[in-house]
Coordinates of C-alpha atoms and ligand atoms in Angstrom, one line a residue:
Chain A
M1 CA 97.6 87.4 73.5
A2 CA 99.0 88.9 76.6
T3 CA 99.7 92.1 74.8
D4 CA 96.1 92.8 73.7
P5 CA 95.2 96.3 74.9
L6 CA 92.1 95.1 76.7
V7 CA 90.9 91.6 77.6
L8 CA 87.6 91.0 79.5
D9 CA 86.8 87.5 80.3
G10 CA 83.7 86.3 82.2
L11 CA 82.9 89.8 83.6
D12 CA 79.9 90.3 85.9
A13 CA 79.0 93.8 87.0
F14 CA 76.7 95.0 89.8
Y15 CA 74.9 98.1 91.1
G16 CA 74.3 97.2 94.7
D17 CA 72.4 93.9 94.6
S18 CA 71.3 94.3 91.0
H19 CA 73.3 92.1 88.6
V20 CA 73.6 94.0 85.3
L21 CA 76.3 92.3 83.2
H22 CA 76.6 88.5 82.9
D23 CA 79.6 86.6 81.9
L24 CA 80.7 89.3 79.4
S25 CA 83.9 88.6 77.4
L26 CA 85.5 90.8 74.8
R27 CA 88.9 91.7 73.4
V28 CA 90.4 94.8 71.9
R29 CA 93.2 94.1 69.4
A30 CA 96.2 96.4 69.3
G31 CA 95.4 99.4 67.1
G32 CA 91.9 98.1 66.6
V33 CA 88.5 99.8 67.0
L34 CA 85.9 97.7 68.8
G35 CA 82.3 98.8 68.3
L36 CA 80.2 98.1 71.4
L37 CA 76.6 98.1 70.3
G38 CA 73.2 97.4 71.9
R39 CA 69.9 99.0 72.7
N40 CA 69.3 101.4 75.5
G41 CA 69.8 99.7 78.8
A42 CA 71.7 96.8 77.3
G43 CA 74.7 97.4 79.6
K44 CA 77.2 99.3 77.4
S45 CA 77.8 102.2 79.9
T46 CA 78.0 99.7 82.7
C47 CA 80.7 97.9 80.7
I48 CA 82.7 101.1 80.3
G49 CA 82.1 101.9 84.0
S50 CA 83.5 98.5 85.0
I51 CA 86.6 99.0 82.9
V52 CA 87.4 102.4 84.5
G53 CA 86.7 101.2 88.0
L54 CA 83.5 103.1 88.7
V55 CA 81.2 100.1 88.7
R56 CA 81.7 97.1 91.0
A57 CA 82.7 94.1 88.8
K58 CA 84.2 90.6 89.0
A59 CA 85.9 88.9 86.2
R60 CA 88.1 85.8 85.5
E61 CA 90.3 88.1 83.6
M62 CA 90.4 91.9 83.2
T63 CA 93.7 93.1 81.8
L64 CA 95.2 96.1 80.2
Y65 CA 98.2 95.1 78.0
G66 CA 98.4 91.9 80.1
E67 CA 98.3 93.8 83.4
P68 CA 95.4 93.1 85.8
I69 CA 93.3 96.1 86.5
Q70 CA 90.5 94.5 88.5
G71 CA 89.8 96.3 91.7
L72 CA 92.0 99.2 91.0
S73 CA 90.8 102.7 91.7
P74 CA 89.7 104.9 88.8
E75 CA 92.7 107.1 89.4
R76 CA 95.1 104.2 89.0
I77 CA 93.4 102.8 86.0
S78 CA 93.6 106.2 84.3
Q79 CA 97.3 106.4 85.2
K80 CA 97.8 103.0 83.6
G81 CA 96.6 104.5 80.3
V82 CA 92.8 104.3 80.0
G83 CA 91.2 107.4 78.6
V84 CA 87.5 108.0 78.7
V85 CA 84.9 110.1 76.9
P86 CA 81.9 109.5 79.1
Q87 CA 78.3 109.4 78.0
G88 CA 76.8 112.9 78.3
R89 CA 80.4 114.4 78.0
R90 CA 80.6 115.4 81.7
I91 CA 83.2 118.1 81.1
F92 CA 83.9 120.3 84.2
P93 CA 81.4 123.1 83.7
S94 CA 83.0 125.7 86.0
L95 CA 86.5 125.3 84.6
T96 CA 87.6 127.1 81.5
V97 CA 88.1 125.1 78.3
H98 CA 91.9 125.6 78.9
E99 CA 91.6 124.3 82.4
N100 CA 89.5 121.3 81.4
L101 CA 92.4 120.2 79.2
T102 CA 95.3 121.0 81.4
V103 CA 93.8 119.5 84.6
A104 CA 93.8 116.1 82.8
A105 CA 97.3 116.6 81.2
R106 CA 100.1 114.2 82.0
T107 CA 103.7 114.4 81.1
P108 CA 104.7 112.0 78.4
S109 CA 106.1 109.0 80.3
R110 CA 105.4 105.8 78.5
E111 CA 107.0 104.3 75.5
G112 CA 104.9 104.9 72.5
W113 CA 103.1 107.9 73.9
R114 CA 100.2 108.9 71.7
G115 CA 98.6 111.5 74.1
W116 CA 97.9 115.0 73.1
S117 CA 99.5 118.2 74.1
L118 CA 97.5 121.4 74.3
E119 CA 98.6 122.3 70.8
D120 CA 97.4 118.9 69.5
A121 CA 94.0 119.5 71.1
F122 CA 93.7 122.9 69.6
S123 CA 94.8 121.9 66.1
A124 CA 92.4 119.0 66.1
F125 CA 89.5 121.3 67.3
P126 CA 90.3 124.9 66.4
R127 CA 86.9 125.9 67.9
L128 CA 88.3 125.0 71.4
E129 CA 91.2 127.4 71.0
E130 CA 88.8 130.2 70.1
R131 CA 86.9 129.5 73.3
R132 CA 89.8 128.6 75.6
R133 CA 89.1 131.3 78.2
Q134 CA 85.4 130.5 78.3
F135 CA 83.7 128.4 81.0
A136 CA 83.2 124.9 79.6
G137 CA 79.6 125.0 80.8
S138 CA 78.8 127.7 78.3
L139 CA 79.9 125.7 75.3
S140 CA 77.4 124.1 72.8
G141 CA 76.9 120.3 72.9
G142 CA 79.2 119.7 70.0
E143 CA 82.0 121.9 71.5
Q144 CA 81.6 120.1 74.8
Q145 CA 82.0 116.7 73.0
M146 CA 85.2 118.0 71.3
L147 CA 86.4 119.1 74.8
A148 CA 85.6 115.7 76.3
I149 CA 87.6 114.0 73.6
G150 CA 90.5 116.5 74.0
R151 CA 90.5 116.0 77.7
A152 CA 90.6 112.2 77.4
L153 CA 93.6 112.4 75.0
M154 CA 95.5 114.8 77.3
T155 CA 95.8 111.9 79.8
G156 CA 97.9 110.1 77.2
P157 CA 95.8 106.9 76.9
R158 CA 96.9 103.6 75.4
L159 CA 93.2 102.6 75.2
L160 CA 90.4 105.1 74.5
L161 CA 86.9 104.4 75.6
L162 CA 84.1 106.5 74.0
D163 CA 80.5 106.2 75.3
E164 CA 78.0 107.4 72.6
P165 CA 80.1 110.4 71.4
S166 CA 77.5 111.2 68.7
E167 CA 74.6 111.4 71.0
G168 CA 72.5 114.5 70.5
L169 CA 74.9 116.1 68.0
A170 CA 74.2 117.6 64.6
P171 CA 75.3 115.5 61.6
Q172 CA 78.3 117.7 60.6
I173 CA 79.6 117.5 64.2
V174 CA 79.2 113.7 64.1
A175 CA 81.2 113.7 60.9
E176 CA 83.9 115.7 62.6
V177 CA 84.0 113.3 65.5
A178 CA 84.2 110.4 63.0
R179 CA 87.1 112.1 61.2
V180 CA 89.0 112.5 64.5
L181 CA 88.4 108.9 65.5
K182 CA 89.6 107.6 62.2
E183 CA 92.7 109.7 62.5
L184 CA 93.4 108.5 66.0
S185 CA 92.9 104.9 64.9
R186 CA 95.3 105.4 62.1
T187 CA 98.0 106.5 64.5
G188 CA 97.6 103.1 66.2
L189 CA 95.5 104.0 69.2
S190 CA 93.3 101.2 70.4
I191 CA 89.6 102.2 70.8
V192 CA 86.3 101.0 72.3
L193 CA 83.5 102.9 70.7
V194 CA 80.0 102.6 72.3
E195 CA 77.4 103.7 69.8
Q196 CA 73.7 103.7 69.1
N197 CA 74.5 105.2 65.7
V198 CA 75.2 102.0 63.9
K199 CA 76.2 103.8 60.7
L200 CA 79.0 105.6 62.6
A201 CA 80.1 102.4 64.3
M202 CA 80.3 100.5 61.0
E203 CA 82.3 103.3 59.5
V204 CA 84.9 103.3 62.2
A205 CA 85.0 99.9 63.9
D206 CA 87.0 96.8 62.9
D207 CA 85.2 94.4 65.2
V208 CA 81.8 94.6 66.9
V209 CA 80.2 93.2 70.1
I210 CA 76.5 93.5 70.5
L211 CA 75.1 93.5 74.0
N212 CA 71.5 92.5 74.8
N213 CA 70.2 92.4 78.4
G214 CA 73.7 92.5 79.9
R215 CA 75.0 89.6 77.8
V216 CA 77.0 89.3 74.6
A217 CA 74.6 88.5 71.9
H218 CA 76.9 88.7 68.9
A219 CA 80.6 89.2 68.4
G220 CA 82.6 89.3 65.2
P221 CA 84.3 91.5 62.6
V222 CA 82.3 94.5 61.5
E223 CA 81.5 92.8 58.2
S224 CA 79.4 90.2 60.1
I225 CA 76.8 92.9 60.8
Q226 CA 77.2 94.8 57.5
T227 CA 75.9 91.7 55.7
D228 CA 73.3 90.6 58.2
G229 CA 70.5 93.1 58.3
E230 CA 68.2 90.8 60.2
L231 CA 70.6 90.4 63.0
V232 CA 71.1 94.2 63.3
E233 CA 67.3 94.6 63.3
Q234 CA 66.7 92.0 65.9
L235 CA 69.4 93.2 68.3
L236 CA 69.6 96.9 67.8
G237 CA 66.0 97.6 66.9
V238 CA 65.0 99.8 64.0
Y239 CA 67.8 100.8 61.9
Chain B
M1 CA 80.8 160.6 113.0
N2 CA 83.5 159.1 115.1
F3 CA 81.1 156.4 116.3
W4 CA 80.4 155.2 112.7
V5 CA 84.1 155.1 111.7
I6 CA 85.1 153.3 114.9
Q7 CA 82.3 150.7 114.7
G8 CA 83.0 150.4 111.0
L9 CA 86.6 149.5 111.6
N10 CA 85.5 147.1 114.3
G11 CA 83.1 145.5 111.8
L12 CA 85.9 145.3 109.3
A13 CA 88.2 143.6 111.8
F14 CA 85.5 141.2 112.9
G15 CA 84.5 140.5 109.3
S16 CA 88.1 139.7 108.6
L17 CA 88.2 137.1 111.4
L18 CA 84.9 135.7 110.1
F19 CA 86.4 135.4 106.6
I20 CA 89.4 133.4 107.9
L21 CA 87.0 131.1 109.7
A22 CA 84.5 130.8 107.0
A23 CA 86.9 130.4 104.1
G24 CA 88.1 127.0 105.5
F25 CA 84.6 125.9 106.2
S26 CA 83.5 126.8 102.7
L27 CA 86.5 125.2 101.0
I28 CA 85.9 121.9 102.8
F29 CA 82.1 122.0 102.2
G30 CA 82.6 122.8 98.5
L31 CA 85.0 120.0 97.7
M32 CA 83.9 117.3 100.1
R33 CA 80.2 118.2 100.8
V34 CA 81.0 117.8 104.5
A35 CA 79.6 120.4 106.7
N36 CA 82.3 120.3 109.4
L37 CA 80.4 121.4 112.5
A38 CA 83.6 121.0 114.4
H39 CA 85.0 124.1 112.6
G40 CA 84.1 126.5 115.4
A41 CA 85.6 124.1 118.0
F42 CA 88.8 124.0 115.8
F43 CA 88.8 127.8 116.0
M44 CA 88.6 127.8 119.8
L45 CA 91.1 125.0 120.2
G46 CA 93.6 126.9 118.1
A47 CA 93.1 129.9 120.3
Y48 CA 93.7 127.9 123.5
V49 CA 96.7 126.2 122.1
G50 CA 98.1 129.6 121.1
L51 CA 97.4 130.9 124.6
S52 CA 99.3 128.0 126.1
A53 CA 102.2 128.6 123.7
I54 CA 102.4 132.2 124.9
D55 CA 102.1 131.1 128.5
N56 CA 105.1 129.0 127.9
G57 CA 107.2 131.9 126.7
M58 CA 106.8 131.7 123.0
N59 CA 106.0 134.8 121.0
F60 CA 102.7 135.5 119.3
W61 CA 103.9 134.5 115.8
V62 CA 105.1 131.1 117.0
A63 CA 101.8 130.8 118.8
I64 CA 99.8 131.3 115.6
L65 CA 102.0 128.7 113.9
I66 CA 101.5 126.2 116.6
G67 CA 97.8 126.8 116.9
G68 CA 97.4 126.4 113.2
L69 CA 99.6 123.3 113.0
T70 CA 97.9 121.5 115.9
V71 CA 94.5 122.0 114.4
C72 CA 95.8 121.1 110.9
V73 CA 97.0 117.7 112.2
L74 CA 93.8 117.2 114.1
G75 CA 91.8 117.9 111.0
G76 CA 93.9 115.6 108.9
V77 CA 93.5 112.8 111.4
M78 CA 89.7 113.3 111.6
E79 CA 89.5 113.2 107.8
G80 CA 91.7 110.2 107.3
L81 CA 90.5 108.1 110.2
I82 CA 86.8 108.9 110.4
L83 CA 85.3 110.9 107.6
R84 CA 86.8 108.9 104.9
R85 CA 85.2 105.7 106.2
L86 CA 81.9 107.5 106.1
A87 CA 82.2 108.7 102.5
G88 CA 78.8 108.9 100.8
Q89 CA 77.0 109.2 104.1
P90 CA 76.6 112.9 104.7
L91 CA 74.3 112.7 107.7
A92 CA 76.7 110.4 109.5
Q93 CA 79.6 112.7 108.6
V94 CA 77.8 115.8 109.9
L95 CA 76.9 114.0 113.2
V96 CA 80.5 112.8 113.7
T97 CA 81.8 116.3 113.3
L98 CA 79.2 117.5 115.8
G99 CA 80.3 114.9 118.2
I100 CA 83.9 115.9 117.8
A101 CA 82.9 119.5 118.4
F102 CA 81.4 118.5 121.7
I103 CA 84.5 116.5 122.6
I104 CA 86.8 119.3 121.8
A105 CA 84.7 121.8 123.8
D106 CA 84.7 119.6 126.9
G107 CA 88.3 118.8 126.5
C108 CA 89.1 122.6 126.3
L109 CA 87.0 123.2 129.4
W110 CA 88.9 120.5 131.3
L111 CA 92.3 121.5 130.1
W112 CA 92.0 125.3 130.3
S113 CA 89.2 125.7 132.9
G114 CA 86.2 128.0 132.4
D115 CA 87.6 131.4 132.9
P116 CA 87.8 133.7 129.9
R117 CA 91.5 134.6 129.2
P118 CA 92.8 137.5 127.2
L119 CA 95.4 136.6 124.7
P120 CA 98.1 139.2 124.7
M121 CA 98.8 140.9 121.4
P122 CA 102.3 141.2 120.1
S123 CA 104.0 144.3 121.4
E124 CA 104.8 145.6 118.0
L125 CA 101.1 145.8 117.2
Q126 CA 100.0 147.5 120.4
G127 CA 98.9 151.0 120.4
V128 CA 97.0 153.1 117.8
L129 CA 97.5 154.9 114.5
R130 CA 96.1 158.4 114.1
F131 CA 94.6 159.7 110.9
G132 CA 93.3 163.3 111.4
G133 CA 91.2 163.2 114.5
L134 CA 90.6 159.4 114.2
I135 CA 92.2 156.7 116.2
F136 CA 92.7 153.1 114.8
P137 CA 94.0 150.3 116.9
K138 CA 97.0 148.8 115.0
Y139 CA 96.1 145.3 115.8
R140 CA 92.7 145.5 114.1
L141 CA 94.2 147.0 111.0
F142 CA 96.7 144.2 111.0
V143 CA 93.9 141.6 111.1
V144 CA 92.2 143.2 108.1
V145 CA 95.5 143.2 106.2
V146 CA 96.0 139.5 107.0
A147 CA 92.5 138.6 105.8
V148 CA 93.0 140.5 102.5
C149 CA 96.3 138.8 101.9
L150 CA 94.8 135.4 102.7
A151 CA 91.9 136.1 100.3
G152 CA 94.5 136.9 97.6
A153 CA 96.6 133.8 98.4
L154 CA 93.6 131.5 98.4
W155 CA 92.3 133.0 95.2
L156 CA 95.7 132.4 93.5
L157 CA 95.8 128.8 94.8
L158 CA 92.3 128.0 93.7
E159 CA 91.9 129.9 90.5
R160 CA 95.4 130.2 89.2
S161 CA 97.2 127.0 90.1
R162 CA 96.9 123.5 88.7
V163 CA 96.1 122.0 92.1
G164 CA 93.3 124.6 92.4
A165 CA 91.9 123.5 89.1
M166 CA 92.0 119.9 90.2
I167 CA 90.1 120.8 93.4
R168 CA 87.5 122.7 91.4
A169 CA 87.2 119.8 89.0
G170 CA 86.5 117.5 92.0
V171 CA 83.9 120.0 93.2
D172 CA 82.3 119.9 89.7
D173 CA 82.2 116.2 89.1
M174 CA 84.1 113.9 91.5
E175 CA 83.7 110.7 89.5
M176 CA 85.0 112.3 86.3
A177 CA 87.9 113.9 88.2
R178 CA 89.0 110.5 89.3
V179 CA 88.5 108.9 85.9
M180 CA 90.8 111.6 84.5
G181 CA 93.4 110.4 87.0
I182 CA 93.1 113.3 89.5
R183 CA 94.0 111.8 92.8
T184 CA 91.1 113.1 94.9
S185 CA 92.3 110.9 97.7
L186 CA 95.3 113.2 98.1
L187 CA 93.3 116.4 97.5
F188 CA 90.8 115.7 100.3
P189 CA 93.2 115.6 103.2
L190 CA 95.1 118.5 101.7
V191 CA 91.9 120.7 101.6
F192 CA 90.8 119.5 105.0
C193 CA 94.1 120.2 106.6
L194 CA 94.3 123.6 105.0
G195 CA 90.8 124.6 106.1
S196 CA 91.5 123.3 109.6
A197 CA 94.8 125.1 109.8
L198 CA 93.0 128.4 108.9
A199 CA 90.5 127.8 111.7
G200 CA 93.3 127.1 114.2
A201 CA 95.5 130.0 113.2
G202 CA 92.4 132.3 112.9
G203 CA 91.5 131.4 116.5
V204 CA 94.9 132.6 117.8
L205 CA 94.6 135.7 115.6
A206 CA 91.2 136.4 117.1
G207 CA 92.4 136.0 120.7
P208 CA 93.5 139.5 121.3
I209 CA 90.2 140.9 120.0
L210 CA 87.7 138.3 121.3
S211 CA 89.6 136.8 124.2
V212 CA 89.6 133.0 124.6
Y213 CA 86.6 131.6 126.4
P214 CA 84.6 128.3 126.7
S215 CA 81.7 129.1 124.4
M216 CA 83.8 130.7 121.7
D217 CA 83.1 127.7 119.4
T218 CA 79.3 127.9 119.6
D219 CA 79.5 131.7 119.2
M220 CA 81.5 131.5 116.1
L221 CA 80.2 128.5 114.3
P222 CA 76.7 130.0 113.5
M223 CA 78.4 133.1 112.2
A224 CA 80.6 131.1 109.9
L225 CA 77.5 129.2 108.7
V226 CA 75.6 132.5 108.1
V227 CA 78.6 133.9 106.2
V228 CA 78.9 130.8 104.0
I229 CA 75.2 130.5 103.3
L230 CA 74.9 134.2 102.6
G231 CA 77.9 134.2 100.2
G232 CA 77.2 130.9 98.6
V233 CA 78.7 127.6 99.6
G234 CA 82.0 126.8 98.0
S235 CA 82.5 130.4 96.8
L236 CA 85.6 132.2 98.0
G237 CA 84.5 135.6 96.9
G238 CA 81.1 134.9 98.4
A239 CA 82.7 134.1 101.8
F240 CA 84.7 137.3 101.6
V241 CA 81.7 139.5 100.9
G242 CA 79.5 137.6 103.3
A243 CA 82.1 137.9 106.1
L244 CA 82.3 141.7 105.6
V245 CA 78.6 142.1 105.5
I246 CA 78.1 140.1 108.6
G247 CA 81.0 141.8 110.3
F248 CA 79.4 145.3 109.8
I249 CA 76.0 144.1 110.7
Y250 CA 77.3 142.5 113.9
S251 CA 79.4 145.5 114.9
Y252 CA 76.7 148.2 114.3
G253 CA 74.0 145.9 115.6
Q254 CA 75.8 145.3 118.9
A255 CA 76.3 149.0 119.4
L256 CA 72.9 150.3 118.3
V257 CA 70.4 147.5 119.2
P258 CA 72.2 145.0 121.4
D259 CA 68.9 143.3 122.3
L260 CA 68.2 142.4 118.7
A261 CA 71.8 141.5 117.6
Y262 CA 70.8 137.9 116.6
V263 CA 67.7 139.1 114.7
I264 CA 69.6 141.5 112.5
L265 CA 72.4 138.9 112.1
F266 CA 70.2 136.1 110.8
L267 CA 67.5 138.1 109.1
P268 CA 69.7 139.0 106.0
M269 CA 70.5 135.3 105.6
V270 CA 66.8 134.3 105.6
L271 CA 66.0 137.1 103.2
V272 CA 68.8 136.2 100.8
L273 CA 68.0 132.5 100.8
T274 CA 64.4 133.3 100.2
I275 CA 65.2 135.3 97.1
R276 CA 68.4 133.5 96.0
P277 CA 68.7 129.9 97.4
T278 CA 72.3 129.5 96.2
G279 CA 73.4 132.5 98.2
L280 CA 74.8 135.7 96.7
F281 CA 77.7 134.1 94.8
G282 CA 76.9 130.4 95.0
R283 CA 77.2 128.0 92.1
R284 CA 74.7 125.2 91.9
L285 CA 76.0 122.0 93.6
V286 CA 75.1 118.8 91.8
Ligands
LIG301 N1 73.5 103.6 88.7 C1 72.7 102.6 88.4 N2 72.1 101.9 89.4 C2 71.3 100.9 89.2 N3 71.0 100.4 88.0 C3 71.6 101.0 86.9 C4 72.5 102.1 87.1 N4 72.9 102.5 85.9 C5 72.4 101.7 85.0 N5 71.6 100.7 85.6 C6 70.8 99.7 84.9 O1 71.8 98.8 84.3 C7 71.3 98.4 83.0 C8 72.3 98.8 82.0 O2 72.4 100.2 81.9 P1 73.5 100.9 81.0 O3 74.8 100.2 81.2 O4 73.4 102.4 81.3 O5 72.9 100.7 79.5 P2 73.4 101.3 78.1 O6 74.5 102.2 78.4 O7 73.6 100.2 77.3 O8 72.2 102.1 77.7 C9 69.9 99.1 82.8 O9 69.0 98.2 83.1 C10 69.9 100.2 83.8 O10 68.7 100.4 84.3
LIG302 MG1 74.8 104.2 78.1

């Protein structure tokens, strides 16, 4: 459907001469959560980088709500409504917590705006409000992850991409991230969730795509991997 | 006693000029990682343009404006037409700015000839102020006031405005700034033009103290580099403190041990870098 939040069809991605993603296709349904899984080095972050315009990519189709985004700059793609929580969080360390949020903020413009205001960010993550005047570089890993999520939502995304948001976090923080993701999904936000934590992905995702060596190795509803332990074992390693 | 106060004020005034020069350099380097070696030439060009404006009957304040604007436009053109095409190639960028520095220097020599020219100060700032038995030239005090106001204004812009936060976000992590929708392609020319305008206007401001002469660029660029390296690249406060330190050292050094002026100028830089490679106030650059 032309109104799908994200359609990638036949995508190839490159770092210089090295060809990393091959003929990758996937689709995010409106209001759905797509879990993007795969071992280390499978190409998940490269896929995210291609969508946001940081990695050189070619595709037969690459559309956001039916609008082509291929070849646009990262700024333009962001303005069209793609929010990102990057791997490793990458908050702006020398800006305060408050500045990290406001620097990304956009005024509600679009129909069906689901972006956050500062108040929304602070009510979702009260810890951030306590530390609002602190430099973001001084936050703990979990706090930085909350900040990265808050920052992405301040841009008012129609599609949210998260790259391993549970990486390196304590279990109770992972649970908090999961809670926020489910809430966001319930408000109808469309999400791509890259995860190594298969349990978290199964808890949140509606559909899954598993990458292996830069190719789609499996795609289907989340139930398709819940029931097939062998497949998970083979494509995702020990779990 | 009098000697120390007079040289101290000279140092303060010279340090103020250095700050105006170094702030622009530091700003550009901090955001774009371009060491603009044409910055000294921008300073000199501004001074010459201001001189011509005054020769043509304009007053000093208009001359500062014209000197600043001319160099602002030149900086914008250089960024937009050349440096942007060389994004991600720092060595090529530095070499280009060095080439442009030479071109400007030769162009100035050709247009304004080789004779040093004094730049007349505005009549309202001629003369001296007296405090007790001490005498202060008004113009030097004025330059100090300008530098302090400029430091305050730049601080407000960088630390207290949204555009400033965007610039700092770009300094921290350029890719993420873009992915968050910050239009760095607009911030770059803005910062480059601002830094260049400061150099150009600073050159005119320096004219009445330093005069305008052909090697002004190569005299001033190393000092700006020392200031920025001493204070820490990309740090406004560092540039301020570094400029004052170098201003004092230069002033007293010239008066006390003129033969060793360069030694005592560069020695503190070498010492600071040995002990603290990021400079006095530097943040680490990724
Ligand atoms: N900047 C880069 N330059 C060259 N190759 C890269 C770069 N980033 C990742 N790769 C390669 O691309 C492949 C996919 O990496 P990535 O997308 O980061 O995997 P994942 O996120 O699934 O762990 C890996 O083989 C990796 O070595
Ligand atoms: Mg990755």
